[in-house]
Amino acid sequence: MTRLRLDSPRRSPVWVLLPLRAFLGGTFAYAGLSKLLDTHYLDDTSPLGVHAQMVNAAATSPIGPLVSLAADHATVAGLAIAFGEIAVGLATLLGLFTRLAALGGVLLSLSFLLTVSWTTRPYYVGADIVFAFAWTPLLIAGDAGVLSLSARLRARVRHGLGLPVHPTPEEDGTVRDDVERRTVLRSGLIAGAATAAGVTAGSVLALARRPAGSPADSVSHGPVIAAVDDIAVGSSKSFTMPDGTPAHLLRPAQDTFLAFNATCSHQGCPVSYVGPGFRCPCHGATYDEKGQVTGGPAPTPLTKIPIKVVEGQVVLA
């Protein structure tokens, strides 16, 4: 049996997984942390929040009823997604329950594929399907014992029992089972303590950054976008959201105003209004004047921004 050791030759296959571990672990940890730090993420009134994203995805997802159910509990579901990404990312980077972490990565990627990326055409331009398959080498092979916290804990257990660091063919199977049981127990205690601390701190951080109350609770309306008389019927006006996000205001009819986040749902490029719809200059995605996808690789419609008319002014609702 080949021993997977930290001092294995650099051309050994045991080192091949390290770049993939670093990329996947770092990406998922960053994705989860960025969600917790985003003030819009848990805001049910924000068009950029997880609630709005779930509602939009439910319309086209093959698991729409489940997505709608999650949207009804958006805060809990949103925190679960963020903490799941962080847990998967850190466990992968540390080499702690790596196969289990990889399974979590596959499931998270598949959930994103079935919601956010499901309508992406052609399928290979969507990132989530790539992530789902990128996790499979770690799911099959684990961390190979290289730069692995689990391997370090296993070595300490064996040392404490007076056993050599690596098992020998003559070693009794009962002894090996005892070593694995103690290793799993110690790993579980570390993971449990880290999870409890992380969930507590992360929840407090995310909930504290969420706006207190809805816009209607604090002020009668949000910032003014434009005067009604300044927007001719059939025209548009670009504006910037309070958080710096580009957006477009449309007036398709005399008494109708629509506003959309100008961020393309494909890869985040800003779309342009070309009348009577929108076009992404990066990869050719097109949308109609209601923000619905009409062509290209965009997986979901443009995010609609709530607005209203107050005393001759178009304002954020």
mmCIF file with all atom_site columns, N, CA, C and O in Angstrom, residues 60-111:
data_model
loop_
_atom_site.group_PDB
_atom_site.id
_atom_site.type_symbol
_atom_site.label_atom_id
_atom_site.label_alt_id
_atom_site.label_comp_id
_atom_site.label_asym_id
_atom_site.label_entity_id
_atom_site.label_seq_id
_atom_site.pdbx_PDB_ins_code
_atom_site.Cartn_x
_atom_site.Cartn_y
_atom_site.Cartn_z
_atom_site.occupancy
_atom_site.B_iso_or_equiv
_atom_site.pdbx_formal_charge
_atom_site.auth_seq_id
_atom_site.auth_comp_id
_atom_site.auth_asym_id
_atom_site.auth_atom_id
_atom_site.pdbx_PDB_model_num
ATOM 1   N N  . THR A 1 60  ? -38.002 29.807 -12.619 1.00 0.00 ? 60  THR A N  1
ATOM 2   C CA . THR A 1 60  ? -37.414 29.002 -13.703 1.00 0.00 ? 60  THR A CA 1
ATOM 3   C C  . THR A 1 60  ? -36.730 27.727 -13.207 1.00 0.00 ? 60  THR A C  1
ATOM 4   O O  . THR A 1 60  ? -36.365 26.881 -14.012 1.00 0.00 ? 60  THR A O  1
ATOM 5   N N  . SER A 1 61  ? -36.566 27.573 -11.911 1.00 0.00 ? 61  SER A N  1
ATOM 6   C CA . SER A 1 61  ? -35.841 26.426 -11.370 1.00 0.00 ? 61  SER A CA 1
ATOM 7   C C  . SER A 1 61  ? -36.678 25.147 -11.439 1.00 0.00 ? 61  SER A C  1
ATOM 8   O O  . SER A 1 61  ? -37.884 25.171 -11.215 1.00 0.00 ? 61  SER A O  1
ATOM 9   N N  . PRO A 1 62  ? -36.047 23.998 -11.728 1.00 0.00 ? 62  PRO A N  1
ATOM 10  C CA . PRO A 1 62  ? -36.772 22.720 -11.708 1.00 0.00 ? 62  PRO A CA 1
ATOM 11  C C  . PRO A 1 62  ? -37.177 22.304 -10.300 1.00 0.00 ? 62  PRO A C  1
ATOM 12  O O  . PRO A 1 62  ? -37.979 21.389 -10.140 1.00 0.00 ? 62  PRO A O  1
ATOM 13  N N  . ILE A 1 63  ? -36.607 22.963 -9.282  1.00 0.00 ? 63  ILE A N  1
ATOM 14  C CA . ILE A 1 63  ? -36.997 22.704 -7.903  1.00 0.00 ? 63  ILE A CA 1
ATOM 15  C C  . ILE A 1 63  ? -37.656 23.968 -7.336  1.00 0.00 ? 63  ILE A C  1
ATOM 16  O O  . ILE A 1 63  ? -37.446 24.330 -6.179  1.00 0.00 ? 63  ILE A O  1
ATOM 17  N N  . GLY A 1 64  ? -38.472 24.616 -8.181  1.00 0.00 ? 64  GLY A N  1
ATOM 18  C CA . GLY A 1 64  ? -39.111 25.868 -7.817  1.00 0.00 ? 64  GLY A CA 1
ATOM 19  C C  . GLY A 1 64  ? -39.851 25.842 -6.485  1.00 0.00 ? 64  GLY A C  1
ATOM 20  O O  . GLY A 1 64  ? -39.704 26.775 -5.687  1.00 0.00 ? 64  GLY A O  1
ATOM 21  N N  . PRO A 1 65  ? -40.676 24.795 -6.204  1.00 0.00 ? 65  PRO A N  1
ATOM 22  C CA . PRO A 1 65  ? -41.399 24.765 -4.922  1.00 0.00 ? 65  PRO A CA 1
ATOM 23  C C  . PRO A 1 65  ? -40.456 24.789 -3.703  1.00 0.00 ? 65  PRO A C  1
ATOM 24  O O  . PRO A 1 65  ? -40.753 25.452 -2.704  1.00 0.00 ? 65  PRO A O  1
ATOM 25  N N  . LEU A 1 66  ? -39.327 24.090 -3.806  1.00 0.00 ? 66  LEU A N  1
ATOM 26  C CA . LEU A 1 66  ? -38.369 24.112 -2.695  1.00 0.00 ? 66  LEU A CA 1
ATOM 27  C C  . LEU A 1 66  ? -37.727 25.490 -2.550  1.00 0.00 ? 66  LEU A C  1
ATOM 28  O O  . LEU A 1 66  ? -37.506 25.968 -1.429  1.00 0.00 ? 66  LEU A O  1
ATOM 29  N N  . VAL A 1 67  ? -37.441 26.120 -3.675  1.00 0.00 ? 67  VAL A N  1
ATOM 30  C CA . VAL A 1 67  ? -36.848 27.453 -3.632  1.00 0.00 ? 67  VAL A CA 1
ATOM 31  C C  . VAL A 1 67  ? -37.840 28.451 -3.044  1.00 0.00 ? 67  VAL A C  1
ATOM 32  O O  . VAL A 1 67  ? -37.468 29.326 -2.251  1.00 0.00 ? 67  VAL A O  1
ATOM 33  N N  . SER A 1 68  ? -39.096 28.326 -3.408  1.00 0.00 ? 68  SER A N  1
ATOM 34  C CA . SER A 1 68  ? -40.125 29.207 -2.853  1.00 0.00 ? 68  SER A CA 1
ATOM 35  C C  . SER A 1 68  ? -40.262 29.002 -1.344  1.00 0.00 ? 68  SER A C  1
ATOM 36  O O  . SER A 1 68  ? -40.445 29.975 -0.591  1.00 0.00 ? 68  SER A O  1
ATOM 37  N N  . LEU A 1 69  ? -40.188 27.750 -0.913  1.00 0.00 ? 69  LEU A N  1
ATOM 38  C CA . LEU A 1 69  ? -40.237 27.471 0.524   1.00 0.00 ? 69  LEU A CA 1
ATOM 39  C C  . LEU A 1 69  ? -39.063 28.111 1.242   1.00 0.00 ? 69  LEU A C  1
ATOM 40  O O  . LEU A 1 69  ? -39.216 28.697 2.323   1.00 0.00 ? 69  LEU A O  1
ATOM 41  N N  . ALA A 1 70  ? -37.888 28.010 0.636   1.00 0.00 ? 70  ALA A N  1
ATOM 42  C CA . ALA A 1 70  ? -36.714 28.647 1.231   1.00 0.00 ? 70  ALA A CA 1
ATOM 43  C C  . ALA A 1 70  ? -36.869 30.167 1.254   1.00 0.00 ? 70  ALA A C  1
ATOM 44  O O  . ALA A 1 70  ? -36.445 30.826 2.212   1.00 0.00 ? 70  ALA A O  1
ATOM 45  N N  . ALA A 1 71  ? -37.504 30.729 0.214   1.00 0.00 ? 71  ALA A N  1
ATOM 46  C CA . ALA A 1 71  ? -37.712 32.183 0.168   1.00 0.00 ? 71  ALA A CA 1
ATOM 47  C C  . ALA A 1 71  ? -38.610 32.656 1.289   1.00 0.00 ? 71  ALA A C  1
ATOM 48  O O  . ALA A 1 71  ? -38.477 33.786 1.773   1.00 0.00 ? 71  ALA A O  1
ATOM 49  N N  . ASP A 1 72  ? -39.529 31.792 1.721   1.00 0.00 ? 72  ASP A N  1
ATOM 50  C CA . ASP A 1 72  ? -40.402 32.150 2.842   1.00 0.00 ? 72  ASP A CA 1
ATOM 51  C C  . ASP A 1 72  ? -39.646 32.221 4.160   1.00 0.00 ? 72  ASP A C  1
ATOM 52  O O  . ASP A 1 72  ? -40.142 32.794 5.140   1.00 0.00 ? 72  ASP A O  1
ATOM 53  N N  . HIS A 1 73  ? -38.474 31.624 4.199   1.00 0.00 ? 73  HIS A N  1
ATOM 54  C CA . HIS A 1 73  ? -37.615 31.655 5.397   1.00 0.00 ? 73  HIS A CA 1
ATOM 55  C C  . HIS A 1 73  ? -36.227 32.113 4.952   1.00 0.00 ? 73  HIS A C  1
ATOM 56  O O  . HIS A 1 73  ? -35.227 31.448 5.222   1.00 0.00 ? 73  HIS A O  1
ATOM 57  N N  . ALA A 1 74  ? -36.198 33.252 4.260   1.00 0.00 ? 74  ALA A N  1
ATOM 58  C CA . ALA A 1 74  ? -34.985 33.695 3.579   1.00 0.00 ? 74  ALA A CA 1
ATOM 59  C C  . ALA A 1 74  ? -33.822 33.941 4.530   1.00 0.00 ? 74  ALA A C  1
ATOM 60  O O  . ALA A 1 74  ? -32.668 33.670 4.191   1.00 0.00 ? 74  ALA A O  1
ATOM 61  N N  . THR A 1 75  ? -34.093 34.449 5.729   1.00 0.00 ? 75  THR A N  1
ATOM 62  C CA . THR A 1 75  ? -32.999 34.733 6.664   1.00 0.00 ? 75  THR A CA 1
ATOM 63  C C  . THR A 1 75  ? -32.300 33.449 7.086   1.00 0.00 ? 75  THR A C  1
ATOM 64  O O  . THR A 1 75  ? -31.064 33.361 7.054   1.00 0.00 ? 75  THR A O  1
ATOM 65  N N  . VAL A 1 76  ? -33.085 32.456 7.473   1.00 0.00 ? 76  VAL A N  1
ATOM 66  C CA . VAL A 1 76  ? -32.503 31.172 7.890   1.00 0.00 ? 76  VAL A CA 1
ATOM 67  C C  . VAL A 1 76  ? -31.798 30.501 6.722   1.00 0.00 ? 76  VAL A C  1
ATOM 68  O O  . VAL A 1 76  ? -30.669 30.009 6.851   1.00 0.00 ? 76  VAL A O  1
ATOM 69  N N  . ALA A 1 77  ? -32.454 30.473 5.563   1.00 0.00 ? 77  ALA A N  1
ATOM 70  C CA . ALA A 1 77  ? -31.856 29.837 4.385   1.00 0.00 ? 77  ALA A CA 1
ATOM 71  C C  . ALA A 1 77  ? -30.595 30.570 3.952   1.00 0.00 ? 77  ALA A C  1
ATOM 72  O O  . ALA A 1 77  ? -29.592 29.949 3.598   1.00 0.00 ? 77  ALA A O  1
ATOM 73  N N  . GLY A 1 78  ? -30.635 31.903 3.989   1.00 0.00 ? 78  GLY A N  1
ATOM 74  C CA . GLY A 1 78  ? -29.464 32.679 3.587   1.00 0.00 ? 78  GLY A CA 1
ATOM 75  C C  . GLY A 1 78  ? -28.279 32.453 4.504   1.00 0.00 ? 78  GLY A C  1
ATOM 76  O O  . GLY A 1 78  ? -27.137 32.298 4.040   1.00 0.00 ? 78  GLY A O  1
ATOM 77  N N  . LEU A 1 79  ? -28.529 32.417 5.809   1.00 0.00 ? 79  LEU A N  1
ATOM 78  C CA . LEU A 1 79  ? -27.445 32.150 6.754   1.00 0.00 ? 79  LEU A CA 1
ATOM 79  C C  . LEU A 1 79  ? -26.904 30.728 6.568   1.00 0.00 ? 79  LEU A C  1
ATOM 80  O O  . LEU A 1 79  ? -25.693 30.508 6.660   1.00 0.00 ? 79  LEU A O  1
ATOM 81  N N  . ALA A 1 80  ? -27.795 29.768 6.312   1.00 0.00 ? 80  ALA A N  1
ATOM 82  C CA . ALA A 1 80  ? -27.353 28.386 6.106   1.00 0.00 ? 80  ALA A CA 1
ATOM 83  C C  . ALA A 1 80  ? -26.439 28.275 4.900   1.00 0.00 ? 80  ALA A C  1
ATOM 84  O O  . ALA A 1 80  ? -25.417 27.573 4.928   1.00 0.00 ? 80  ALA A O  1
ATOM 85  N N  . ILE A 1 81  ? -26.779 28.983 3.822   1.00 0.00 ? 81  ILE A N  1
ATOM 86  C CA . ILE A 1 81  ? -25.942 28.958 2.620   1.00 0.00 ? 81  ILE A CA 1
ATOM 87  C C  . ILE A 1 81  ? -24.579 29.571 2.912   1.00 0.00 ? 81  ILE A C  1
ATOM 88  O O  . ILE A 1 81  ? -23.531 29.002 2.572   1.00 0.00 ? 81  ILE A O  1
ATOM 89  N N  . ALA A 1 82  ? -24.578 30.743 3.556   1.00 0.00 ? 82  ALA A N  1
ATOM 90  C CA . ALA A 1 82  ? -23.314 31.425 3.840   1.00 0.00 ? 82  ALA A CA 1
ATOM 91  C C  . ALA A 1 82  ? -22.426 30.602 4.765   1.00 0.00 ? 82  ALA A C  1
ATOM 92  O O  . ALA A 1 82  ? -21.227 30.423 4.510   1.00 0.00 ? 82  ALA A O  1
ATOM 93  N N  . PHE A 1 83  ? -22.999 30.075 5.848   1.00 0.00 ? 83  PHE A N  1
ATOM 94  C CA . PHE A 1 83  ? -22.201 29.275 6.777   1.00 0.00 ? 83  PHE A CA 1
ATOM 95  C C  . PHE A 1 83  ? -21.766 27.958 6.141   1.00 0.00 ? 83  PHE A C  1
ATOM 96  O O  . PHE A 1 83  ? -20.679 27.449 6.439   1.00 0.00 ? 83  PHE A O  1
ATOM 97  N N  . GLY A 1 84  ? -22.614 27.409 5.271   1.00 0.00 ? 84  GLY A N  1
ATOM 98  C CA . GLY A 1 84  ? -22.227 26.184 4.571   1.00 0.00 ? 84  GLY A CA 1
ATOM 99  C C  . GLY A 1 84  ? -21.020 26.410 3.686   1.00 0.00 ? 84  GLY A C  1
ATOM 100 O O  . GLY A 1 84  ? -20.090 25.591 3.666   1.00 0.00 ? 84  GLY A O  1
ATOM 101 N N  . GLU A 1 85  ? -21.006 27.527 2.977   1.00 0.00 ? 85  GLU A N  1
ATOM 102 C CA . GLU A 1 85  ? -19.860 27.842 2.121   1.00 0.00 ? 85  GLU A CA 1
ATOM 103 C C  . GLU A 1 85  ? -18.594 28.055 2.947   1.00 0.00 ? 85  GLU A C  1
ATOM 104 O O  . GLU A 1 85  ? -17.510 27.564 2.584   1.00 0.00 ? 85  GLU A O  1
ATOM 105 N N  . ILE A 1 86  ? -18.719 28.776 4.056   1.00 0.00 ? 86  ILE A N  1
ATOM 106 C CA . ILE A 1 86  ? -17.544 29.019 4.897   1.00 0.00 ? 86  ILE A CA 1
ATOM 107 C C  . ILE A 1 86  ? -17.025 27.717 5.487   1.00 0.00 ? 86  ILE A C  1
ATOM 108 O O  . ILE A 1 86  ? -15.814 27.462 5.501   1.00 0.00 ? 86  ILE A O  1
ATOM 109 N N  . ALA A 1 87  ? -17.938 26.873 5.994   1.00 0.00 ? 87  ALA A N  1
ATOM 110 C CA . ALA A 1 87  ? -17.522 25.602 6.599   1.00 0.00 ? 87  ALA A CA 1
ATOM 111 C C  . ALA A 1 87  ? -16.837 24.703 5.578   1.00 0.00 ? 87  ALA A C  1
ATOM 112 O O  . ALA A 1 87  ? -15.787 24.107 5.849   1.00 0.00 ? 87  ALA A O  1
ATOM 113 N N  . VAL A 1 88  ? -17.423 24.609 4.393   1.00 0.00 ? 88  VAL A N  1
ATOM 114 C CA . VAL A 1 88  ? -16.834 23.787 3.330   1.00 0.00 ? 88  VAL A CA 1
ATOM 115 C C  . VAL A 1 88  ? -15.460 24.335 2.941   1.00 0.00 ? 88  VAL A C  1
ATOM 116 O O  . VAL A 1 88  ? -14.492 23.577 2.787   1.00 0.00 ? 88  VAL A O  1
ATOM 117 N N  . GLY A 1 89  ? -15.364 25.652 2.794   1.00 0.00 ? 89  GLY A N  1
ATOM 118 C CA . GLY A 1 89  ? -14.101 26.249 2.389   1.00 0.00 ? 89  GLY A CA 1
ATOM 119 C C  . GLY A 1 89  ? -12.999 26.061 3.403   1.00 0.00 ? 89  GLY A C  1
ATOM 120 O O  . GLY A 1 89  ? -11.886 25.632 3.068   1.00 0.00 ? 89  GLY A O  1
ATOM 121 N N  . LEU A 1 90  ? -13.283 26.343 4.685   1.00 0.00 ? 90  LEU A N  1
ATOM 122 C CA . LEU A 1 90  ? -12.247 26.218 5.718   1.00 0.00 ? 90  LEU A CA 1
ATOM 123 C C  . LEU A 1 90  ? -11.849 24.766 5.940   1.00 0.00 ? 90  LEU A C  1
ATOM 124 O O  . LEU A 1 90  ? -10.663 24.459 6.124   1.00 0.00 ? 90  LEU A O  1
ATOM 125 N N  . ALA A 1 91  ? -12.829 23.858 5.948   1.00 0.00 ? 91  ALA A N  1
ATOM 126 C CA . ALA A 1 91  ? -12.506 22.446 6.132   1.00 0.00 ? 91  ALA A CA 1
ATOM 127 C C  . ALA A 1 91  ? -11.622 21.935 5.002   1.00 0.00 ? 91  ALA A C  1
ATOM 128 O O  . ALA A 1 91  ? -10.694 21.143 5.222   1.00 0.00 ? 91  ALA A O  1
ATOM 129 N N  . THR A 1 92  ? -11.881 22.391 3.796   1.00 0.00 ? 92  THR A N  1
ATOM 130 C CA . THR A 1 92  ? -11.062 21.983 2.652   1.00 0.00 ? 92  THR A CA 1
ATOM 131 C C  . THR A 1 92  ? -9.644  22.522 2.769   1.00 0.00 ? 92  THR A C  1
ATOM 132 O O  . THR A 1 92  ? -8.666  21.814 2.513   1.00 0.00 ? 92  THR A O  1
ATOM 133 N N  . LEU A 1 93  ? -9.516  23.790 3.148   1.00 0.00 ? 93  LEU A N  1
ATOM 134 C CA . LEU A 1 93  ? -8.194  24.392 3.291   1.00 0.00 ? 93  LEU A CA 1
ATOM 135 C C  . LEU A 1 93  ? -7.385  23.721 4.395   1.00 0.00 ? 93  LEU A C  1
ATOM 136 O O  . LEU A 1 93  ? -6.174  23.519 4.255   1.00 0.00 ? 93  LEU A O  1
ATOM 137 N N  . LEU A 1 94  ? -8.057  23.364 5.494   1.00 0.00 ? 94  LEU A N  1
ATOM 138 C CA . LEU A 1 94  ? -7.360  22.780 6.641   1.00 0.00 ? 94  LEU A CA 1
ATOM 139 C C  . LEU A 1 94  ? -7.150  21.278 6.503   1.00 0.00 ? 94  LEU A C  1
ATOM 140 O O  . LEU A 1 94  ? -6.332  20.709 7.232   1.00 0.00 ? 94  LEU A O  1
ATOM 141 N N  . GLY A 1 95  ? -7.895  20.643 5.606   1.00 0.00 ? 95  GLY A N  1
ATOM 142 C CA . GLY A 1 95  ? -7.799  19.191 5.510   1.00 0.00 ? 95  GLY A CA 1
ATOM 143 C C  . GLY A 1 95  ? -8.495  18.513 6.680   1.00 0.00 ? 95  GLY A C  1
ATOM 144 O O  . GLY A 1 95  ? -7.985  17.573 7.271   1.00 0.00 ? 95  GLY A O  1
ATOM 145 N N  . LEU A 1 96  ? -9.689  19.001 7.033   1.00 0.00 ? 96  LEU A N  1
ATOM 146 C CA . LEU A 1 96  ? -10.472 18.456 8.141   1.00 0.00 ? 96  LEU A CA 1
ATOM 147 C C  . LEU A 1 96  ? -11.768 17.902 7.568   1.00 0.00 ? 96  LEU A C  1
ATOM 148 O O  . LEU A 1 96  ? -12.588 18.657 7.046   1.00 0.00 ? 96  LEU A O  1
ATOM 149 N N  . PHE A 1 97  ? -11.943 16.563 7.666   1.00 0.00 ? 97  PHE A N  1
ATOM 150 C CA . PHE A 1 97  ? -13.106 15.913 7.051   1.00 0.00 ? 97  PHE A CA 1
ATOM 151 C C  . PHE A 1 97  ? -13.219 16.328 5.584   1.00 0.00 ? 97  PHE A C  1
ATOM 152 O O  . PHE A 1 97  ? -14.273 16.772 5.109   1.00 0.00 ? 97  PHE A O  1
ATOM 153 N N  . THR A 1 98  ? -12.128 16.183 4.850   1.00 0.00 ? 98  THR A N  1
ATOM 154 C CA . THR A 1 98  ? -12.066 16.725 3.490   1.00 0.00 ? 98  THR A CA 1
ATOM 155 C C  . THR A 1 98  ? -13.099 16.108 2.562   1.00 0.00 ? 98  THR A C  1
ATOM 156 O O  . THR A 1 98  ? -13.725 16.811 1.759   1.00 0.00 ? 98  THR A O  1
ATOM 157 N N  . ARG A 1 99  ? -13.304 14.798 2.646   1.00 0.00 ? 99  ARG A N  1
ATOM 158 C CA . ARG A 1 99  ? -14.305 14.183 1.769   1.00 0.00 ? 99  ARG A CA 1
ATOM 159 C C  . ARG A 1 99  ? -15.705 14.688 2.097   1.00 0.00 ? 99  ARG A C  1
ATOM 160 O O  . ARG A 1 99  ? -16.514 14.933 1.199   1.00 0.00 ? 99  ARG A O  1
ATOM 161 N N  . LEU A 1 100 ? -15.996 14.854 3.377   1.00 0.00 ? 100 LEU A N  1
ATOM 162 C CA . LEU A 1 100 ? -17.300 15.370 3.774   1.00 0.00 ? 100 LEU A CA 1
ATOM 163 C C  . LEU A 1 100 ? -17.461 16.821 3.312   1.00 0.00 ? 100 LEU A C  1
ATOM 164 O O  . LEU A 1 100 ? -18.534 17.219 2.848   1.00 0.00 ? 100 LEU A O  1
ATOM 165 N N  . ALA A 1 101 ? -16.393 17.592 3.426   1.00 0.00 ? 101 ALA A N  1
ATOM 166 C CA . ALA A 1 101 ? -16.429 18.971 2.939   1.00 0.00 ? 101 ALA A CA 1
ATOM 167 C C  . ALA A 1 101 ? -16.651 19.004 1.430   1.00 0.00 ? 101 ALA A C  1
ATOM 168 O O  . ALA A 1 101 ? -17.409 19.845 0.917   1.00 0.00 ? 101 ALA A O  1
ATOM 169 N N  . ALA A 1 102 ? -15.988 18.112 0.707   1.00 0.00 ? 102 ALA A N  1
ATOM 170 C CA . ALA A 1 102 ? -16.161 18.057 -0.745  1.00 0.00 ? 102 ALA A CA 1
ATOM 171 C C  . ALA A 1 102 ? -17.600 17.685 -1.109  1.00 0.00 ? 102 ALA A C  1
ATOM 172 O O  . ALA A 1 102 ? -18.155 18.223 -2.072  1.00 0.00 ? 102 ALA A O  1
ATOM 173 N N  . LEU A 1 103 ? -18.202 16.784 -0.334  1.00 0.00 ? 103 LEU A N  1
ATOM 174 C CA . LEU A 1 103 ? -19.606 16.439 -0.572  1.00 0.00 ? 103 LEU A CA 1
ATOM 175 C C  . LEU A 1 103 ? -20.486 17.675 -0.381  1.00 0.00 ? 103 LEU A C  1
ATOM 176 O O  . LEU A 1 103 ? -21.398 17.927 -1.173  1.00 0.00 ? 103 LEU A O  1
ATOM 177 N N  . GLY A 1 104 ? -20.190 18.453 0.672   1.00 0.00 ? 104 GLY A N  1
ATOM 178 C CA . GLY A 1 104 ? -20.926 19.695 0.869   1.00 0.00 ? 104 GLY A CA 1
ATOM 179 C C  . GLY A 1 104 ? -20.735 20.657 -0.290  1.00 0.00 ? 104 GLY A C  1
ATOM 180 O O  . GLY A 1 104 ? -21.677 21.333 -0.717  1.00 0.00 ? 104 GLY A O  1
ATOM 181 N N  . GLY A 1 105 ? -19.509 20.723 -0.825  1.00 0.00 ? 105 GLY A N  1
ATOM 182 C CA . GLY A 1 105 ? -19.249 21.580 -1.972  1.00 0.00 ? 105 GLY A CA 1
ATOM 183 C C  . GLY A 1 105 ? -20.035 21.150 -3.197  1.00 0.00 ? 105 GLY A C  1
ATOM 184 O O  . GLY A 1 105 ? -20.561 21.985 -3.942  1.00 0.00 ? 105 GLY A O  1
ATOM 185 N N  . VAL A 1 106 ? -20.111 19.846 -3.420  1.00 0.00 ? 106 VAL A N  1
ATOM 186 C CA . VAL A 1 106 ? -20.885 19.328 -4.558  1.00 0.00 ? 106 VAL A CA 1
ATOM 187 C C  . VAL A 1 106 ? -22.356 19.701 -4.400  1.00 0.00 ? 106 VAL A C  1
ATOM 188 O O  . VAL A 1 106 ? -23.001 20.181 -5.349  1.00 0.00 ? 106 VAL A O  1
ATOM 189 N N  . LEU A 1 107 ? -22.909 19.494 -3.206  1.00 0.00 ? 107 LEU A N  1
ATOM 190 C CA . LEU A 1 107 ? -24.329 19.764 -2.981  1.00 0.00 ? 107 LEU A CA 1
ATOM 191 C C  . LEU A 1 107 ? -24.646 21.256 -3.108  1.00 0.00 ? 107 LEU A C  1
ATOM 192 O O  . LEU A 1 107 ? -25.667 21.633 -3.697  1.00 0.00 ? 107 LEU A O  1
ATOM 193 N N  . LEU A 1 108 ? -23.772 22.107 -2.569  1.00 0.00 ? 108 LEU A N  1
ATOM 194 C CA . LEU A 1 108 ? -23.990 23.547 -2.715  1.00 0.00 ? 108 LEU A CA 1
ATOM 195 C C  . LEU A 1 108 ? -23.928 23.960 -4.187  1.00 0.00 ? 108 LEU A C  1
ATOM 196 O O  . LEU A 1 108 ? -24.774 24.733 -4.669  1.00 0.00 ? 108 LEU A O  1
ATOM 197 N N  . SER A 1 109 ? -22.940 23.443 -4.907  1.00 0.00 ? 109 SER A N  1
ATOM 198 C CA . SER A 1 109 ? -22.804 23.787 -6.328  1.00 0.00 ? 109 SER A CA 1
ATOM 199 C C  . SER A 1 109 ? -24.007 23.307 -7.131  1.00 0.00 ? 109 SER A C  1
ATOM 200 O O  . SER A 1 109 ? -24.489 24.002 -8.023  1.00 0.00 ? 109 SER A O  1
ATOM 201 N N  . LEU A 1 110 ? -24.490 22.112 -6.813  1.00 0.00 ? 110 LEU A N  1
ATOM 202 C CA . LEU A 1 110 ? -25.671 21.601 -7.508  1.00 0.00 ? 110 LEU A CA 1
ATOM 203 C C  . LEU A 1 110 ? -26.905 22.449 -7.204  1.00 0.00 ? 110 LEU A C  1
ATOM 204 O O  . LEU A 1 110 ? -27.738 22.679 -8.089  1.00 0.00 ? 110 LEU A O  1
ATOM 205 N N  . SER A 1 111 ? -27.020 22.908 -5.951  1.00 0.00 ? 111 SER A N  1
ATOM 206 C CA . SER A 1 111 ? -28.166 23.756 -5.614  1.00 0.00 ? 111 SER A CA 1
ATOM 207 C C  . SER A 1 111 ? -28.108 25.074 -6.375  1.00 0.00 ? 111 SER A C  1
ATOM 208 O O  . SER A 1 111 ? -29.138 25.580 -6.839  1.00 0.00 ? 111 SER A O  1
#
